Amino acid sequence: TYKFNTREIDQMEKRVDLPEVPEREKVHFLFSLGKAFEDAGNYDKSFNYYKKGNDLNRGRTTYDPKAIEALSDRLKLFFTKDKFEEYKSSGCNSGAPIFIVGLPRSGSTLVEQILASHSKVEGTMELPNIMNIARKLGNSSKDRTAYPEIIETLQDSDLTLLGEAFIKETEFLRTGKPHFIDKMPNNFSHIGLLKLILPNAKVIDARRNPMDTCFSCYKQLFARGQAFTYDLSEIARYYVNYVNLMDHWNKVLPDKILKVNNEDIISDLEGQVKRIIDYLELPFEEECISFYNTKRSVRTASSEQVRKPINKDGVGRWKPYAKNLKPLVDCLGEGLLKSEDIALIN
């Protein structure tokens, strides 16, 4: 929400060219300048700075999109309907966790804020626990059997213990409400695992227009992780991989995951809130509609947005940059994009 003044913009522009400024600091200046010129309506200059910041940051990471896609392929091969039938008696019976998954900048913080306004739901944060469980499983045997295949060596009791450990490890974040939220977006890769160890957990898939989601990721300098966000084509590949994997989870776990579109919440707040609350098997509470009044710590880039009533400020934010976003369209393809969005770029 900060607005840079002319003097600050001038100082930042001078500093990005100084050889003594470390790359890490230049990245912060470049993203800030992208935001400053976006606020000023100079979208060409804004994109130029966002691109420079992303290019510089991408060069500082070792992200490999092929490795992400290869893991997703293995997850789809391992987690079949038969696999869930085989382990149907496993896992911790707790119905307390609510997982909100998806891509960053997809409206997941809004869903979290709505649910955290309910008297029976605790809003926590983006918890690393499920990802840590998956990582430890892959390193737990002498021959370092890979995840997810190592699950084949586990007993029902092992999976139950993993679920119980998740509930115990997250206890310090809660105040005793019957349900709590884990909003780690990357958990979409681990829905198979979490449904084995926590079969009664609820999973909400938060979606937003692909162009808005992907470009919003590109503009956001994340504090850590999310290394896929520093290249437009790689963001699109990650998004396509996410959609394909979610299609698989919905196929092998029918009616277990609720997809919630950000645009639907904006156009029909009360109807969508009631739909979500019904899925969670909770009574409707008016406080969920006035979510912006709920006082709690919000630890994501959307922290200020969810303190305001529903609005359309975030809809179509990519459109002023349309001519620069052809790599997104080329990778996302017609199957994921609206024809009018494709026409705007082409």
Short mmCIF file of C-alpha atoms in Angstrom, two decimals:
data_model
loop_
_atom_site.label_atom_id
_atom_site.label_comp_id
_atom_site.label_asym_id
_atom_site.label_seq_id
_atom_site.Cartn_x
_atom_site.Cartn_y
_atom_site.Cartn_z
CA THR A 1 0.00 0.00 0.00
CA TYR A 2 3.03 2.31 0.27
CA LYS A 3 3.24 5.09 -2.32
CA PHE A 4 6.74 6.22 -3.30
CA ASN A 5 7.31 9.92 -3.83
CA THR A 6 9.31 11.43 -6.68
CA ARG A 7 12.45 11.88 -4.59
CA GLU A 8 12.43 8.25 -3.44
CA ILE A 9 11.92 7.00 -7.01
CA ASP A 10 14.84 9.11 -8.22
CA GLN A 11 17.10 7.79 -5.45
CA MET A 12 16.18 4.19 -6.22
CA GLU A 13 16.78 4.61 -9.95
CA LYS A 14 20.26 5.93 -9.24
CA ARG A 15 21.10 3.09 -6.86
CA VAL A 16 20.16 0.19 -9.16
CA ASP A 17 23.07 1.11 -11.43
CA LEU A 18 25.70 1.40 -8.69
CA PRO A 19 28.23 -1.48 -8.88
CA GLU A 20 28.72 -1.48 -5.10
CA VAL A 21 25.04 -2.27 -4.43
CA PRO A 22 24.69 -6.05 -3.84
CA GLU A 23 22.41 -7.97 -6.21
CA ARG A 24 20.10 -8.88 -3.35
CA GLU A 25 19.50 -5.19 -2.65
CA LYS A 26 19.12 -4.32 -6.34
CA VAL A 27 16.31 -6.88 -6.58
CA HIS A 28 14.39 -5.02 -3.85
CA PHE A 29 14.92 -1.68 -5.60
CA LEU A 30 13.81 -3.08 -8.98
CA PHE A 31 10.58 -4.58 -7.62
CA SER A 32 9.89 -1.35 -5.72
CA LEU A 33 10.37 0.68 -8.88
CA GLY A 34 8.02 -1.67 -10.73
CA LYS A 35 5.38 -0.96 -8.09
CA ALA A 36 6.08 2.79 -8.09
CA PHE A 37 5.58 3.15 -11.85
CA GLU A 38 2.55 0.87 -11.77
CA ASP A 39 0.96 3.23 -9.24
CA ALA A 40 1.85 6.12 -11.55
CA GLY A 41 0.21 4.42 -14.53
CA ASN A 42 3.47 4.12 -16.48
CA TYR A 43 3.03 0.42 -17.28
CA ASP A 44 5.84 0.11 -19.84
CA LYS A 45 8.41 1.40 -17.38
CA SER A 46 6.81 -0.60 -14.58
CA PHE A 47 7.09 -3.87 -16.53
CA ASN A 48 10.67 -3.09 -17.48
CA TYR A 49 11.62 -2.86 -13.79
CA TYR A 50 9.59 -5.92 -12.80
CA LYS A 51 11.34 -7.89 -15.56
CA LYS A 52 14.80 -6.70 -14.52
CA GLY A 53 14.09 -7.65 -10.91
CA ASN A 54 12.75 -11.06 -11.89
CA ASP A 55 15.61 -11.77 -14.30
CA LEU A 56 18.16 -10.88 -11.64
CA ASN A 57 16.40 -12.97 -9.01
CA ARG A 58 15.96 -15.94 -11.36
CA GLY A 59 19.71 -15.96 -11.88
CA ARG A 60 20.16 -16.38 -8.13
CA THR A 61 18.02 -19.56 -7.88
CA THR A 62 18.43 -23.20 -8.89
CA TYR A 63 14.77 -23.81 -9.67
CA ASP A 64 14.16 -26.71 -12.08
CA PRO A 65 10.64 -26.88 -13.57
CA LYS A 66 11.30 -30.37 -14.97
CA ALA A 67 11.89 -31.72 -11.45
CA ILE A 68 8.52 -30.33 -10.28
CA GLU A 69 6.72 -31.86 -13.24
CA ALA A 70 8.50 -35.20 -12.79
CA LEU A 71 7.40 -35.37 -9.14
CA SER A 72 3.81 -34.61 -10.15
CA ASP A 73 3.90 -37.45 -12.69
CA ARG A 74 5.09 -39.85 -9.99
CA LEU A 75 2.43 -38.62 -7.56
CA LYS A 76 -0.26 -39.35 -10.17
CA LEU A 77 1.11 -42.84 -10.77
CA PHE A 78 1.31 -43.67 -7.06
CA PHE A 79 -1.87 -42.13 -5.64
CA THR A 80 -4.64 -44.06 -7.38
CA LYS A 81 -8.20 -44.87 -6.30
CA ASP A 82 -6.96 -48.35 -5.41
CA LYS A 83 -4.25 -46.87 -3.20
CA PHE A 84 -6.77 -44.89 -1.16
CA GLU A 85 -8.96 -47.99 -0.91
CA GLU A 86 -5.95 -49.99 0.31
CA TYR A 87 -5.28 -47.48 3.09
CA LYS A 88 -8.89 -46.64 3.90
CA SER A 89 -8.45 -47.72 7.55
CA SER A 90 -5.32 -45.62 8.10
CA GLY A 91 -4.77 -42.12 9.39
CA CYS A 92 -5.67 -39.91 12.32
CA ASN A 93 -9.43 -39.42 12.64
CA SER A 94 -9.22 -35.72 13.53
CA GLY A 95 -11.45 -33.49 11.42
CA ALA A 96 -9.85 -30.32 12.77
CA PRO A 97 -7.58 -29.31 9.85
CA ILE A 98 -8.79 -27.24 6.92
CA PHE A 99 -6.22 -27.02 4.12
CA ILE A 100 -6.41 -24.14 1.64
CA VAL A 101 -4.25 -24.92 -1.39
CA GLY A 102 -3.51 -23.39 -4.78
CA LEU A 103 -1.08 -20.87 -6.16
CA PRO A 104 0.09 -17.81 -4.24
CA ARG A 105 -1.91 -14.67 -5.09
CA SER A 106 -4.99 -16.77 -5.96
CA GLY A 107 -7.36 -15.41 -3.32
CA SER A 108 -6.49 -17.97 -0.68
CA THR A 109 -5.92 -15.31 2.01
CA LEU A 110 -9.44 -14.01 1.41
CA VAL A 111 -10.87 -17.52 1.91
CA GLU A 112 -8.75 -17.87 5.04
CA GLN A 113 -9.95 -14.55 6.44
CA ILE A 114 -13.59 -15.46 5.77
CA LEU A 115 -13.23 -18.79 7.56
CA ALA A 116 -11.14 -17.36 10.41
CA SER A 117 -14.07 -15.03 11.11
CA HIS A 118 -16.12 -18.10 12.13
CA SER A 119 -16.27 -18.80 15.85
CA LYS A 120 -15.27 -22.43 15.36
CA VAL A 121 -12.30 -21.89 13.04
CA GLU A 122 -8.78 -20.84 13.95
CA GLY A 123 -6.70 -18.95 11.39
CA THR A 124 -3.03 -19.87 11.78
CA MET A 125 -0.53 -19.34 8.92
CA GLU A 126 1.18 -21.11 6.02
CA LEU A 127 2.39 -24.17 7.89
CA PRO A 128 5.43 -26.13 6.60
CA ASN A 129 4.52 -29.34 8.44
CA ILE A 130 2.99 -31.37 5.59
CA MET A 131 5.87 -30.49 3.28
CA ASN A 132 8.32 -31.45 6.04
CA ILE A 133 6.60 -34.82 6.50
CA ALA A 134 6.94 -35.52 2.77
CA ARG A 135 10.59 -34.46 2.82
CA LYS A 136 11.41 -36.63 5.84
CA LEU A 137 9.69 -39.65 4.33
CA GLY A 138 11.96 -39.41 1.32
CA ASN A 139 15.05 -39.39 3.53
CA SER A 140 14.00 -41.91 6.14
CA SER A 141 15.27 -45.23 4.78
CA LYS A 142 18.78 -46.55 4.41
CA ASP A 143 18.46 -46.81 0.64
CA ARG A 144 16.83 -43.35 0.59
CA THR A 145 13.70 -44.62 -1.15
CA ALA A 146 11.97 -41.69 -2.79
CA TYR A 147 8.71 -40.03 -1.82
CA PRO A 148 5.93 -40.90 -2.51
CA GLU A 149 6.90 -44.52 -3.27
CA ILE A 150 8.27 -45.05 0.26
CA ILE A 151 4.69 -44.85 1.58
CA GLU A 152 4.31 -48.41 0.24
CA THR A 153 6.57 -49.57 3.09
CA LEU A 154 4.44 -47.98 5.82
CA GLN A 155 1.79 -49.66 7.95
CA ASP A 156 -1.62 -48.19 8.72
CA SER A 157 -0.34 -47.39 12.19
CA ASP A 158 2.59 -45.41 10.75
CA LEU A 159 0.23 -43.20 8.76
CA THR A 160 -1.95 -42.71 11.82
CA LEU A 161 1.07 -41.60 13.83
CA LEU A 162 2.04 -39.09 11.12
CA GLY A 163 -1.44 -37.57 11.26
CA GLU A 164 -1.37 -37.41 15.03
CA ALA A 165 2.07 -35.78 14.90
CA PHE A 166 0.73 -33.06 12.57
CA ILE A 167 -2.09 -32.28 15.00
CA LYS A 168 0.33 -32.22 17.94
CA GLU A 169 3.02 -30.14 16.23
CA THR A 170 0.55 -27.41 15.26
CA GLU A 171 -1.12 -27.27 18.67
CA PHE A 172 0.93 -24.28 19.86
CA LEU A 173 -0.64 -22.11 17.14
CA ARG A 174 -4.19 -22.78 18.27
CA THR A 175 -6.44 -21.58 21.08
CA GLY A 176 -8.72 -24.59 21.32
CA LYS A 177 -11.24 -23.97 18.53
CA PRO A 178 -12.60 -27.15 16.88
CA HIS A 179 -11.01 -26.38 13.48
CA PHE A 180 -7.87 -24.67 12.22
CA ILE A 181 -6.55 -23.58 8.83
CA ASP A 182 -3.28 -24.51 7.15
CA LYS A 183 -2.91 -22.10 4.22
CA MET A 184 0.35 -23.38 2.73
CA PRO A 185 -0.43 -23.09 -1.02
CA ASN A 186 2.18 -25.65 -2.07
CA ASN A 187 0.31 -28.38 -0.19
CA PHE A 188 -1.61 -29.01 -3.42
CA SER A 189 1.22 -31.42 -4.31
CA HIS A 190 0.67 -33.38 -1.11
CA ILE A 191 -3.10 -33.84 -1.05
CA GLY A 192 -2.59 -37.58 -1.48
CA LEU A 193 -0.35 -37.74 1.57
CA LEU A 194 -2.52 -35.56 3.77
CA LYS A 195 -5.65 -37.55 2.89
CA LEU A 196 -3.85 -40.74 3.93
CA ILE A 197 -2.69 -39.40 7.27
CA LEU A 198 -5.71 -37.11 7.90
CA PRO A 199 -8.61 -38.66 5.95
CA ASN A 200 -11.22 -36.39 7.57
CA ALA A 201 -9.38 -33.14 6.80
CA LYS A 202 -11.11 -30.68 4.48
CA VAL A 203 -9.34 -29.31 1.39
CA ILE A 204 -10.25 -26.07 -0.38
CA ASP A 205 -8.72 -25.32 -3.79
CA ALA A 206 -8.54 -21.51 -4.17
CA ARG A 207 -8.60 -20.32 -7.79
CA ARG A 208 -8.41 -16.98 -9.57
CA ASN A 209 -8.27 -15.96 -13.23
CA PRO A 210 -5.01 -17.58 -14.49
CA MET A 211 -3.68 -14.34 -15.98
CA ASP A 212 -4.31 -12.38 -12.77
CA THR A 213 -2.82 -15.19 -10.67
CA CYS A 214 0.31 -15.67 -12.74
CA PHE A 215 1.09 -11.99 -13.30
CA SER A 216 0.43 -11.20 -9.65
CA CYS A 217 3.01 -13.86 -8.76
CA TYR A 218 5.44 -12.25 -11.20
CA LYS A 219 5.04 -8.84 -9.55
CA GLN A 220 5.46 -10.19 -6.03
CA LEU A 221 8.90 -10.46 -4.46
CA PHE A 222 8.31 -13.33 -2.03
CA ALA A 223 10.21 -13.43 1.23
CA ARG A 224 11.27 -17.03 0.59
CA GLY A 225 10.49 -19.97 -1.66
CA GLN A 226 8.19 -19.73 -4.72
CA ALA A 227 11.22 -19.77 -7.04
CA PHE A 228 8.95 -20.51 -10.00
CA THR A 229 7.63 -16.92 -9.95
CA TYR A 230 10.62 -15.18 -11.55
CA ASP A 231 9.97 -16.14 -15.18
CA LEU A 232 6.68 -15.78 -17.06
CA SER A 233 6.98 -19.07 -18.94
CA GLU A 234 7.97 -20.94 -15.78
CA ILE A 235 5.02 -19.46 -13.87
CA ALA A 236 2.70 -20.68 -16.64
CA ARG A 237 4.29 -24.16 -16.60
CA TYR A 238 3.85 -24.34 -12.84
CA TYR A 239 0.21 -23.27 -13.17
CA VAL A 240 -0.49 -25.90 -15.84
CA ASN A 241 1.18 -28.55 -13.67
CA TYR A 242 -0.95 -27.45 -10.70
CA VAL A 243 -4.20 -27.67 -12.68
CA ASN A 244 -3.29 -31.10 -14.06
CA LEU A 245 -2.43 -32.41 -10.59
CA MET A 246 -5.63 -30.99 -9.11
CA ASP A 247 -7.58 -32.72 -11.89
CA HIS A 248 -5.96 -35.97 -10.77
CA TRP A 249 -6.80 -35.43 -7.09
CA ASN A 250 -10.41 -34.71 -7.99
CA LYS A 251 -10.53 -37.90 -10.06
CA VAL A 252 -9.15 -40.21 -7.36
CA LEU A 253 -10.78 -38.33 -4.46
CA PRO A 254 -14.18 -37.42 -5.89
CA ASP A 255 -16.19 -34.83 -3.94
CA LYS A 256 -13.43 -34.49 -1.32
CA ILE A 257 -12.02 -31.14 -2.52
CA LEU A 258 -13.97 -27.89 -2.83
CA LYS A 259 -12.90 -25.54 -5.63
CA VAL A 260 -13.58 -21.87 -4.85
CA ASN A 261 -13.16 -19.18 -7.50
CA ASN A 262 -12.11 -15.72 -6.36
CA GLU A 263 -14.30 -14.06 -8.99
CA ASP A 264 -17.34 -15.99 -7.70
CA ILE A 265 -16.70 -14.71 -4.17
CA ILE A 266 -16.51 -11.15 -5.49
CA SER A 267 -19.78 -11.46 -7.43
CA ASP A 268 -21.72 -13.48 -4.83
CA LEU A 269 -20.08 -13.22 -1.42
CA GLU A 270 -22.94 -14.56 0.69
CA GLY A 271 -23.72 -17.44 -1.67
CA GLN A 272 -20.09 -18.56 -1.82
CA VAL A 273 -19.59 -18.19 1.93
CA LYS A 274 -22.62 -20.41 2.57
CA ARG A 275 -21.30 -22.93 0.02
CA ILE A 276 -17.92 -23.09 1.77
CA ILE A 277 -19.44 -23.29 5.24
CA ASP A 278 -21.77 -26.09 4.09
CA TYR A 279 -18.78 -28.04 2.75
CA LEU A 280 -17.09 -27.67 6.14
CA GLU A 281 -20.30 -28.85 7.85
CA LEU A 282 -20.44 -25.76 10.05
CA PRO A 283 -23.34 -23.45 10.90
CA PHE A 284 -23.48 -20.19 8.97
CA GLU A 285 -22.34 -17.07 10.86
CA GLU A 286 -22.80 -13.48 9.66
CA GLU A 287 -19.27 -12.61 10.82
CA CYS A 288 -17.95 -14.50 7.79
CA ILE A 289 -19.61 -11.93 5.54
CA SER A 290 -18.04 -9.01 7.44
CA PHE A 291 -14.65 -10.76 7.48
CA TYR A 292 -12.79 -7.43 7.10
CA ASN A 293 -13.69 -6.56 10.68
CA THR A 294 -11.97 -9.65 12.10
CA LYS A 295 -8.88 -8.73 14.10
CA ARG A 296 -6.10 -11.25 13.57
CA SER A 297 -2.57 -11.49 12.31
CA VAL A 298 -2.40 -12.04 8.53
CA ARG A 299 1.06 -13.03 7.36
CA THR A 300 0.83 -12.92 3.57
CA ALA A 301 1.16 -10.28 0.86
CA SER A 302 -2.64 -9.88 0.89
CA SER A 303 -2.76 -8.76 4.52
CA GLU A 304 -4.12 -5.28 3.73
CA GLN A 305 -6.51 -6.40 1.01
CA VAL A 306 -8.49 -8.66 3.35
CA ARG A 307 -9.03 -5.78 5.77
CA LYS A 308 -11.37 -4.14 3.24
CA PRO A 309 -14.85 -5.15 2.07
CA ILE A 310 -15.17 -7.17 -1.13
CA ASN A 311 -14.18 -5.14 -4.20
CA LYS A 312 -13.04 -5.65 -7.78
CA ASP A 313 -9.67 -3.91 -7.41
CA GLY A 314 -7.75 -7.12 -8.14
CA VAL A 315 -9.77 -8.17 -11.18
CA GLY A 316 -8.00 -7.70 -14.51
CA ARG A 317 -4.88 -6.14 -13.01
CA TRP A 318 -2.81 -7.82 -15.73
CA LYS A 319 -4.61 -6.10 -18.63
CA PRO A 320 -2.55 -2.84 -18.74
CA TYR A 321 0.50 -5.11 -19.23
CA ALA A 322 -1.15 -7.31 -21.88
CA LYS A 323 1.38 -6.67 -24.65
CA ASN A 324 4.21 -7.91 -22.41
CA LEU A 325 2.49 -11.13 -21.32
CA LYS A 326 2.48 -13.25 -24.47
CA PRO A 327 4.77 -15.86 -22.83
CA LEU A 328 1.99 -16.49 -20.29
CA VAL A 329 -0.65 -16.96 -22.98
CA ASP A 330 1.57 -19.19 -25.08
CA CYS A 331 2.20 -21.54 -22.15
CA LEU A 332 -1.24 -21.47 -20.53
CA GLY A 333 -3.05 -22.15 -23.80
CA GLU A 334 -6.66 -21.93 -24.87
CA GLY A 335 -7.84 -24.61 -22.45
CA LEU A 336 -7.19 -22.42 -19.42
CA LEU A 337 -7.84 -18.91 -20.75
CA LYS A 338 -10.95 -17.02 -21.79
CA SER A 339 -11.12 -16.20 -25.50
CA GLU A 340 -11.45 -12.49 -24.72
CA ASP A 341 -8.23 -12.61 -22.66
CA ILE A 342 -6.36 -14.28 -25.53
CA ALA A 343 -7.75 -11.73 -27.98
CA LEU A 344 -6.56 -8.86 -25.80
CA ILE A 345 -2.96 -10.02 -26.15
CA ASN A 346 -3.00 -11.26 -29.73
#
